[in-house]
Amino acid sequence: MTEIYIIRHGETENNRLYKFVGSTDQPLNDRGIAQAETLRAPMSQIRLDRIYSSPYQRTMMTAERVRAGRDIPIVTDKGLCEIHCGSWEGLGKDEIEARWPGQLELWEHRPDLLHMEGGETFREVQERAVRAFCRIATAEDGHSVAVVSHMLTIQLIMARLLSVPIRDVWQMVRLENTSITRMQTERDGSFRVLRWADDSHLPPELKNPNVKIAGIHNTSFTAKYTVADVEGEHYFEGFKAL
């Protein structure tokens, strides 16, 4: 069995401003650092053999707080990177709508049909991220690891594992900055999600009051796939020992 703790990075300035950060290598802002610091207490109580992280500053800074001063190696994996948004990088929704009318509608409601100019498709991100995640799970059999990544990347991994179509990737319970998902994978392909998107370590002032689809500011949201749909016993062929 492999024990995996999946963690989203803390807040960046583009997160705060609802701009598309994607592959832009931003560090955590002050609020993001404060969020990441709250990971030290819960994660220091967990024995970890290794920490895997996207190589960006925001994930590496978060991974350092997950390590919490211990002698645990941090391994970078480009497969865990966030979607490359191409010409959208650093832009807000009004700028994007003005330059590419109708494209934000696809981002929010039909992401399976979207291909941003110069960027990745959701399918391309899912393929590389799932490969990386399965490689980690099988290589670390019998160990306990943390995986530090990004909102969309994590949701695309979980969507594939749970047979949720890419069109519905935003319809899963949202991942707060520094939220922790705990799962266990087995060599026969079975896996258990024990905890999904847990943000109980964050005090109220460090939580985001408004639900966000990456780059989109929403004031209301009802998930089609709830915590009850995600947590529990599942099966995925990719977790079979290689």
PDB file of C-alpha atoms in Angstrom, residues 2-224:
ATOM      1  CA  THR A   2       1.121   3.555  -0.733  1.00  0.00           C
ATOM      2  CA  GLU A   3      -0.083   6.359   1.521  1.00  0.00           C
ATOM      3  CA  ILE A   4      -0.370   9.650  -0.378  1.00  0.00           C
ATOM      4  CA  TYR A   5      -1.127  13.160   0.891  1.00  0.00           C
ATOM      5  CA  ILE A   6      -2.032  15.474  -2.006  1.00  0.00           C
ATOM      6  CA  ILE A   7      -1.625  19.152  -1.182  1.00  0.00           C
ATOM      7  CA  ARG A   8      -2.449  22.273  -3.162  1.00  0.00           C
ATOM      8  CA  HIS A   9       0.016  25.171  -2.894  1.00  0.00           C
ATOM      9  CA  GLY A  10      -0.673  28.422  -1.029  1.00  0.00           C
ATOM     10  CA  GLU A  11      -1.935  31.643  -2.567  1.00  0.00           C
ATOM     11  CA  THR A  12      -0.003  33.721  -5.137  1.00  0.00           C
ATOM     12  CA  GLU A  13      -0.639  37.256  -6.338  1.00  0.00           C
ATOM     13  CA  ASN A  14      -2.289  36.028  -9.528  1.00  0.00           C
ATOM     14  CA  ASN A  15      -4.573  33.827  -7.408  1.00  0.00           C
ATOM     15  CA  ARG A  16      -5.514  36.884  -5.356  1.00  0.00           C
ATOM     16  CA  LEU A  17      -6.162  38.987  -8.445  1.00  0.00           C
ATOM     17  CA  TYR A  18      -8.068  36.217 -10.283  1.00  0.00           C
ATOM     18  CA  LYS A  19      -5.510  36.237 -13.080  1.00  0.00           C
ATOM     19  CA  PHE A  20      -4.391  33.114 -14.905  1.00  0.00           C
ATOM     20  CA  VAL A  21      -1.120  31.961 -13.350  1.00  0.00           C
ATOM     21  CA  GLY A  22      -0.773  28.574 -15.087  1.00  0.00           C
ATOM     22  CA  SER A  23       2.884  27.924 -15.844  1.00  0.00           C
ATOM     23  CA  THR A  24       3.989  31.392 -14.662  1.00  0.00           C
ATOM     24  CA  ASP A  25       6.512  30.738 -11.883  1.00  0.00           C
ATOM     25  CA  GLN A  26       5.209  32.944  -9.083  1.00  0.00           C
ATOM     26  CA  PRO A  27       6.206  32.627  -5.422  1.00  0.00           C
ATOM     27  CA  LEU A  28       3.650  32.558  -2.642  1.00  0.00           C
ATOM     28  CA  ASN A  29       2.433  35.980  -1.515  1.00  0.00           C
ATOM     29  CA  ASP A  30       2.350  36.891   2.189  1.00  0.00           C
ATOM     30  CA  ARG A  31      -1.079  35.312   2.626  1.00  0.00           C
ATOM     31  CA  GLY A  32       0.080  32.189   0.801  1.00  0.00           C
ATOM     32  CA  ILE A  33       3.089  31.891   3.091  1.00  0.00           C
ATOM     33  CA  ALA A  34       0.786  32.189   6.111  1.00  0.00           C
ATOM     34  CA  GLN A  35      -1.444  29.473   4.640  1.00  0.00           C
ATOM     35  CA  ALA A  36       1.537  27.199   3.983  1.00  0.00           C
ATOM     36  CA  GLU A  37       2.824  27.719   7.529  1.00  0.00           C
ATOM     37  CA  THR A  38      -0.398  26.170   8.859  1.00  0.00           C
ATOM     38  CA  LEU A  39       0.645  22.891   7.189  1.00  0.00           C
ATOM     39  CA  ARG A  40       3.594  22.462   9.546  1.00  0.00           C
ATOM     40  CA  ALA A  41       1.563  21.292  12.539  1.00  0.00           C
ATOM     41  CA  PRO A  42      -0.605  18.616  10.869  1.00  0.00           C
ATOM     42  CA  MET A  43       2.064  17.377   8.455  1.00  0.00           C
ATOM     43  CA  SER A  44       4.801  17.179  11.119  1.00  0.00           C
ATOM     44  CA  GLN A  45       2.702  14.482  12.817  1.00  0.00           C
ATOM     45  CA  ILE A  46       2.809  12.298   9.684  1.00  0.00           C
ATOM     46  CA  ARG A  47       5.759  10.096   8.805  1.00  0.00           C
ATOM     47  CA  LEU A  48       6.777  10.852   5.226  1.00  0.00           C
ATOM     48  CA  ASP A  49       9.413   9.013   3.220  1.00  0.00           C
ATOM     49  CA  ARG A  50       9.474  11.532   0.397  1.00  0.00           C
ATOM     50  CA  ILE A  51       7.811  14.689  -0.876  1.00  0.00           C
ATOM     51  CA  TYR A  52       7.059  15.124  -4.583  1.00  0.00           C
ATOM     52  CA  SER A  53       6.418  18.596  -5.946  1.00  0.00           C
ATOM     53  CA  SER A  54       5.826  20.545  -9.104  1.00  0.00           C
ATOM     54  CA  PRO A  55       9.072  22.525  -9.643  1.00  0.00           C
ATOM     55  CA  TYR A  56       7.433  25.975  -9.430  1.00  0.00           C
ATOM     56  CA  GLN A  57       8.255  28.384  -6.596  1.00  0.00           C
ATOM     57  CA  ARG A  58       4.736  28.304  -5.150  1.00  0.00           C
ATOM     58  CA  THR A  59       4.724  24.513  -4.811  1.00  0.00           C
ATOM     59  CA  MET A  60       8.316  24.247  -3.610  1.00  0.00           C
ATOM     60  CA  MET A  61       7.700  26.891  -0.938  1.00  0.00           C
ATOM     61  CA  THR A  62       4.646  24.914   0.163  1.00  0.00           C
ATOM     62  CA  ALA A  63       6.607  21.646   0.107  1.00  0.00           C
ATOM     63  CA  GLU A  64       9.180  23.154   2.480  1.00  0.00           C
ATOM     64  CA  ARG A  65       6.410  23.746   5.032  1.00  0.00           C
ATOM     65  CA  VAL A  66       5.196  20.187   4.529  1.00  0.00           C
ATOM     66  CA  ARG A  67       8.733  18.993   5.263  1.00  0.00           C
ATOM     67  CA  ALA A  68       8.581  21.047   8.485  1.00  0.00           C
ATOM     68  CA  GLY A  69      12.332  21.045   9.085  1.00  0.00           C
ATOM     69  CA  ARG A  70      12.746  17.275   8.785  1.00  0.00           C
ATOM     70  CA  ASP A  71      15.330  15.427   6.721  1.00  0.00           C
ATOM     71  CA  ILE A  72      12.898  14.380   3.981  1.00  0.00           C
ATOM     72  CA  PRO A  73      13.918  14.590   0.300  1.00  0.00           C
ATOM     73  CA  ILE A  74      11.843  16.797  -2.013  1.00  0.00           C
ATOM     74  CA  VAL A  75      11.711  15.420  -5.550  1.00  0.00           C
ATOM     75  CA  THR A  76      10.497  17.659  -8.385  1.00  0.00           C
ATOM     76  CA  ASP A  77       8.344  16.237 -11.170  1.00  0.00           C
ATOM     77  CA  LYS A  78       7.287  18.334 -14.171  1.00  0.00           C
ATOM     78  CA  GLY A  79       4.310  16.033 -14.649  1.00  0.00           C
ATOM     79  CA  LEU A  80       2.758  17.703 -11.595  1.00  0.00           C
ATOM     80  CA  CYS A  81       2.911  21.216 -13.093  1.00  0.00           C
ATOM     81  CA  GLU A  82      -0.167  23.367 -13.588  1.00  0.00           C
ATOM     82  CA  ILE A  83      -1.725  23.784 -17.038  1.00  0.00           C
ATOM     83  CA  HIS A  84       0.257  26.004 -19.409  1.00  0.00           C
ATOM     84  CA  CYS A  85      -2.209  28.757 -20.318  1.00  0.00           C
ATOM     85  CA  GLY A  86      -0.263  30.036 -23.327  1.00  0.00           C
ATOM     86  CA  SER A  87      -1.275  33.588 -24.303  1.00  0.00           C
ATOM     87  CA  TRP A  88      -3.657  33.728 -21.336  1.00  0.00           C
ATOM     88  CA  GLU A  89      -0.830  33.734 -18.788  1.00  0.00           C
ATOM     89  CA  GLY A  90      -1.052  36.741 -16.457  1.00  0.00           C
ATOM     90  CA  LEU A  91      -4.344  38.004 -17.899  1.00  0.00           C
ATOM     91  CA  GLY A  92      -7.672  38.564 -16.179  1.00  0.00           C
ATOM     92  CA  LYS A  93     -11.032  37.414 -17.484  1.00  0.00           C
ATOM     93  CA  ASP A  94     -12.000  40.773 -19.023  1.00  0.00           C
ATOM     94  CA  GLU A  95      -8.793  40.895 -21.049  1.00  0.00           C
ATOM     95  CA  ILE A  96      -9.280  37.315 -22.205  1.00  0.00           C
ATOM     96  CA  GLU A  97     -12.901  37.851 -23.190  1.00  0.00           C
ATOM     97  CA  ALA A  98     -11.945  40.938 -25.191  1.00  0.00           C
ATOM     98  CA  ARG A  99      -9.201  39.115 -27.106  1.00  0.00           C
ATOM     99  CA  TRP A 100     -10.832  35.682 -27.440  1.00  0.00           C
ATOM    100  CA  PRO A 101     -14.618  36.112 -27.221  1.00  0.00           C
ATOM    101  CA  GLY A 102     -16.419  33.002 -25.960  1.00  0.00           C
ATOM    102  CA  GLN A 103     -13.288  31.188 -24.808  1.00  0.00           C
ATOM    103  CA  LEU A 104     -13.920  31.802 -21.105  1.00  0.00           C
ATOM    104  CA  GLU A 105     -17.313  30.161 -21.519  1.00  0.00           C
ATOM    105  CA  LEU A 106     -15.477  27.033 -22.665  1.00  0.00           C
ATOM    106  CA  TRP A 107     -12.999  27.277 -19.769  1.00  0.00           C
ATOM    107  CA  GLU A 108     -15.827  27.364 -17.259  1.00  0.00           C
ATOM    108  CA  HIS A 109     -18.440  25.095 -18.853  1.00  0.00           C
ATOM    109  CA  ARG A 110     -16.859  23.050 -21.694  1.00  0.00           C
ATOM    110  CA  PRO A 111     -13.155  22.705 -20.816  1.00  0.00           C
ATOM    111  CA  ASP A 112     -12.938  19.511 -22.863  1.00  0.00           C
ATOM    112  CA  LEU A 113     -13.318  21.670 -26.009  1.00  0.00           C
ATOM    113  CA  LEU A 114     -10.877  24.427 -25.064  1.00  0.00           C
ATOM    114  CA  HIS A 115      -7.418  24.900 -26.523  1.00  0.00           C
ATOM    115  CA  MET A 116      -5.864  28.171 -25.380  1.00  0.00           C
ATOM    116  CA  GLU A 117      -3.597  29.879 -27.888  1.00  0.00           C
ATOM    117  CA  GLY A 118      -0.093  28.533 -27.302  1.00  0.00           C
ATOM    118  CA  GLY A 119      -1.201  26.507 -24.285  1.00  0.00           C
ATOM    119  CA  GLU A 120      -2.104  22.979 -23.237  1.00  0.00           C
ATOM    120  CA  THR A 121      -5.465  21.280 -23.465  1.00  0.00           C
ATOM    121  CA  PHE A 122      -7.077  19.872 -20.336  1.00  0.00           C
ATOM    122  CA  ARG A 123      -6.617  16.388 -21.825  1.00  0.00           C
ATOM    123  CA  GLU A 124      -2.874  16.927 -22.313  1.00  0.00           C
ATOM    124  CA  VAL A 125      -2.482  18.055 -18.704  1.00  0.00           C
ATOM    125  CA  GLN A 126      -4.502  15.106 -17.450  1.00  0.00           C
ATOM    126  CA  GLU A 127      -2.440  12.580 -19.413  1.00  0.00           C
ATOM    127  CA  ARG A 128       0.934  13.782 -18.132  1.00  0.00           C
ATOM    128  CA  ALA A 129      -0.286  14.377 -14.576  1.00  0.00           C
ATOM    129  CA  VAL A 130      -1.930  10.958 -14.230  1.00  0.00           C
ATOM    130  CA  ARG A 131       1.217   9.283 -15.599  1.00  0.00           C
ATOM    131  CA  ALA A 132       3.318  11.097 -13.015  1.00  0.00           C
ATOM    132  CA  PHE A 133       0.915  10.304 -10.178  1.00  0.00           C
ATOM    133  CA  CYS A 134       0.726   6.599 -11.029  1.00  0.00           C
ATOM    134  CA  ARG A 135       4.495   6.434 -11.385  1.00  0.00           C
ATOM    135  CA  ILE A 136       4.841   7.868  -7.879  1.00  0.00           C
ATOM    136  CA  ALA A 137       2.195   5.546  -6.407  1.00  0.00           C
ATOM    137  CA  THR A 138       3.774   2.385  -7.847  1.00  0.00           C
ATOM    138  CA  ALA A 139       7.391   3.397  -7.130  1.00  0.00           C
ATOM    139  CA  GLU A 140       6.552   4.271  -3.519  1.00  0.00           C
ATOM    140  CA  ASP A 141       4.665   1.059  -2.686  1.00  0.00           C
ATOM    141  CA  GLY A 142       4.845   0.524   1.067  1.00  0.00           C
ATOM    142  CA  HIS A 143       5.846   4.135   1.702  1.00  0.00           C
ATOM    143  CA  SER A 144       4.133   7.353   2.765  1.00  0.00           C
ATOM    144  CA  VAL A 145       4.572  10.406   0.519  1.00  0.00           C
ATOM    145  CA  ALA A 146       3.238  13.910  -0.027  1.00  0.00           C
ATOM    146  CA  VAL A 147       2.466  15.285  -3.491  1.00  0.00           C
ATOM    147  CA  VAL A 148       2.369  19.089  -3.761  1.00  0.00           C
ATOM    148  CA  SER A 149       0.680  20.372  -6.898  1.00  0.00           C
ATOM    149  CA  HIS A 150      -1.961  22.757  -8.291  1.00  0.00           C
ATOM    150  CA  MET A 151      -5.740  23.127  -8.263  1.00  0.00           C
ATOM    151  CA  LEU A 152      -6.539  22.066 -11.825  1.00  0.00           C
ATOM    152  CA  THR A 153      -3.784  19.452 -12.000  1.00  0.00           C
ATOM    153  CA  ILE A 154      -5.034  17.736  -8.848  1.00  0.00           C
ATOM    154  CA  GLN A 155      -8.649  17.870  -9.994  1.00  0.00           C
ATOM    155  CA  LEU A 156      -7.742  16.425 -13.401  1.00  0.00           C
ATOM    156  CA  ILE A 157      -5.851  13.563 -11.720  1.00  0.00           C
ATOM    157  CA  MET A 158      -8.790  12.802  -9.460  1.00  0.00           C
ATOM    158  CA  ALA A 159     -11.271  13.130 -12.319  1.00  0.00           C
ATOM    159  CA  ARG A 160      -9.449  10.386 -14.242  1.00  0.00           C
ATOM    160  CA  LEU A 161      -9.195   8.161 -11.169  1.00  0.00           C
ATOM    161  CA  LEU A 162     -12.918   8.574 -10.444  1.00  0.00           C
ATOM    162  CA  SER A 163     -14.115   8.398 -14.095  1.00  0.00           C
ATOM    163  CA  VAL A 164     -15.381  11.983 -13.959  1.00  0.00           C
ATOM    164  CA  PRO A 165     -15.412  13.474 -17.498  1.00  0.00           C
ATOM    165  CA  ILE A 166     -13.144  16.453 -18.168  1.00  0.00           C
ATOM    166  CA  ARG A 167     -16.270  18.484 -18.962  1.00  0.00           C
ATOM    167  CA  ASP A 168     -17.209  18.158 -15.280  1.00  0.00           C
ATOM    168  CA  VAL A 169     -13.768  18.781 -13.770  1.00  0.00           C
ATOM    169  CA  TRP A 170     -14.911  22.058 -12.197  1.00  0.00           C
ATOM    170  CA  GLN A 171     -17.978  20.333 -10.734  1.00  0.00           C
ATOM    171  CA  MET A 172     -16.018  18.603  -7.961  1.00  0.00           C
ATOM    172  CA  VAL A 173     -15.800  20.046  -4.449  1.00  0.00           C
ATOM    173  CA  ARG A 174     -13.292  22.873  -4.731  1.00  0.00           C
ATOM    174  CA  LEU A 175      -9.721  22.608  -3.466  1.00  0.00           C
ATOM    175  CA  GLU A 176      -8.771  25.408  -1.061  1.00  0.00           C
ATOM    176  CA  ASN A 177      -5.179  26.663  -1.074  1.00  0.00           C
ATOM    177  CA  THR A 178      -3.117  24.203   1.041  1.00  0.00           C
ATOM    178  CA  SER A 179      -6.014  21.718   1.298  1.00  0.00           C
ATOM    179  CA  ILE A 180      -4.965  18.133   2.058  1.00  0.00           C
ATOM    180  CA  THR A 181      -6.355  15.036   0.351  1.00  0.00           C
ATOM    181  CA  ARG A 182      -5.353  11.679   1.835  1.00  0.00           C
ATOM    182  CA  MET A 183      -5.534   8.458  -0.137  1.00  0.00           C
ATOM    183  CA  GLN A 184      -4.146   4.923  -0.154  1.00  0.00           C
ATOM    184  CA  THR A 185      -3.336   2.937  -3.296  1.00  0.00           C
ATOM    185  CA  GLU A 186      -2.840  -0.817  -3.635  1.00  0.00           C
ATOM    186  CA  ARG A 187      -0.867  -2.897  -6.137  1.00  0.00           C
ATOM    187  CA  ASP A 188      -4.072  -4.569  -7.358  1.00  0.00           C
ATOM    188  CA  GLY A 189      -5.448  -1.217  -8.593  1.00  0.00           C
ATOM    189  CA  SER A 190      -7.813  -0.528  -5.706  1.00  0.00           C
ATOM    190  CA  PHE A 191      -7.545   2.759  -3.842  1.00  0.00           C
ATOM    191  CA  ARG A 192      -9.261   4.592  -1.020  1.00  0.00           C
ATOM    192  CA  VAL A 193      -9.829   8.311  -0.660  1.00  0.00           C
ATOM    193  CA  LEU A 194      -9.865   8.763   3.104  1.00  0.00           C
ATOM    194  CA  ARG A 195     -10.134  12.544   3.104  1.00  0.00           C
ATOM    195  CA  TRP A 196     -10.864  14.965   0.283  1.00  0.00           C
ATOM    196  CA  ALA A 197      -9.857  18.651   0.226  1.00  0.00           C
ATOM    197  CA  ASP A 198      -9.480  18.994   4.003  1.00  0.00           C
ATOM    198  CA  ASP A 199      -8.802  22.624   4.945  1.00  0.00           C
ATOM    199  CA  SER A 200      -9.544  22.328   8.670  1.00  0.00           C
ATOM    200  CA  HIS A 201      -5.977  23.439   9.485  1.00  0.00           C
ATOM    201  CA  LEU A 202      -6.701  26.896   8.045  1.00  0.00           C
ATOM    202  CA  PRO A 203      -8.157  29.589  10.330  1.00  0.00           C
ATOM    203  CA  PRO A 204     -11.176  31.431   8.856  1.00  0.00           C
ATOM    204  CA  GLU A 205      -9.141  34.519   7.921  1.00  0.00           C
ATOM    205  CA  LEU A 206      -6.901  32.430   5.653  1.00  0.00           C
ATOM    206  CA  LYS A 207      -9.742  30.716   3.793  1.00  0.00           C
ATOM    207  CA  ASN A 208     -11.161  32.163   0.584  1.00  0.00           C
ATOM    208  CA  PRO A 209     -14.731  33.343   1.200  1.00  0.00           C
ATOM    209  CA  ASN A 210     -15.678  33.107  -2.467  1.00  0.00           C
ATOM    210  CA  VAL A 211     -15.529  29.886  -4.450  1.00  0.00           C
ATOM    211  CA  LYS A 212     -13.230  30.098  -7.460  1.00  0.00           C
ATOM    212  CA  ILE A 213     -12.845  28.234 -10.683  1.00  0.00           C
ATOM    213  CA  ALA A 214      -9.236  29.048 -11.579  1.00  0.00           C
ATOM    214  CA  GLY A 215      -9.271  32.595 -12.929  1.00  0.00           C
ATOM    215  CA  ILE A 216     -13.006  33.024 -12.245  1.00  0.00           C
ATOM    216  CA  HIS A 217     -14.547  34.743  -9.195  1.00  0.00           C
ATOM    217  CA  ASN A 218     -17.768  32.987  -8.159  1.00  0.00           C
ATOM    218  CA  THR A 219     -20.002  33.924  -5.251  1.00  0.00           C
ATOM    219  CA  SER A 220     -22.011  30.697  -5.256  1.00  0.00           C
ATOM    220  CA  PHE A 221     -21.345  27.096  -6.180  1.00  0.00           C
ATOM    221  CA  THR A 222     -22.971  23.710  -5.743  1.00  0.00           C
ATOM    222  CA  ALA A 223     -20.780  20.700  -6.499  1.00  0.00           C
ATOM    223  CA  LYS A 224     -22.154  17.984  -8.746  1.00  0.00           C
TER     224      LYS A 224
END
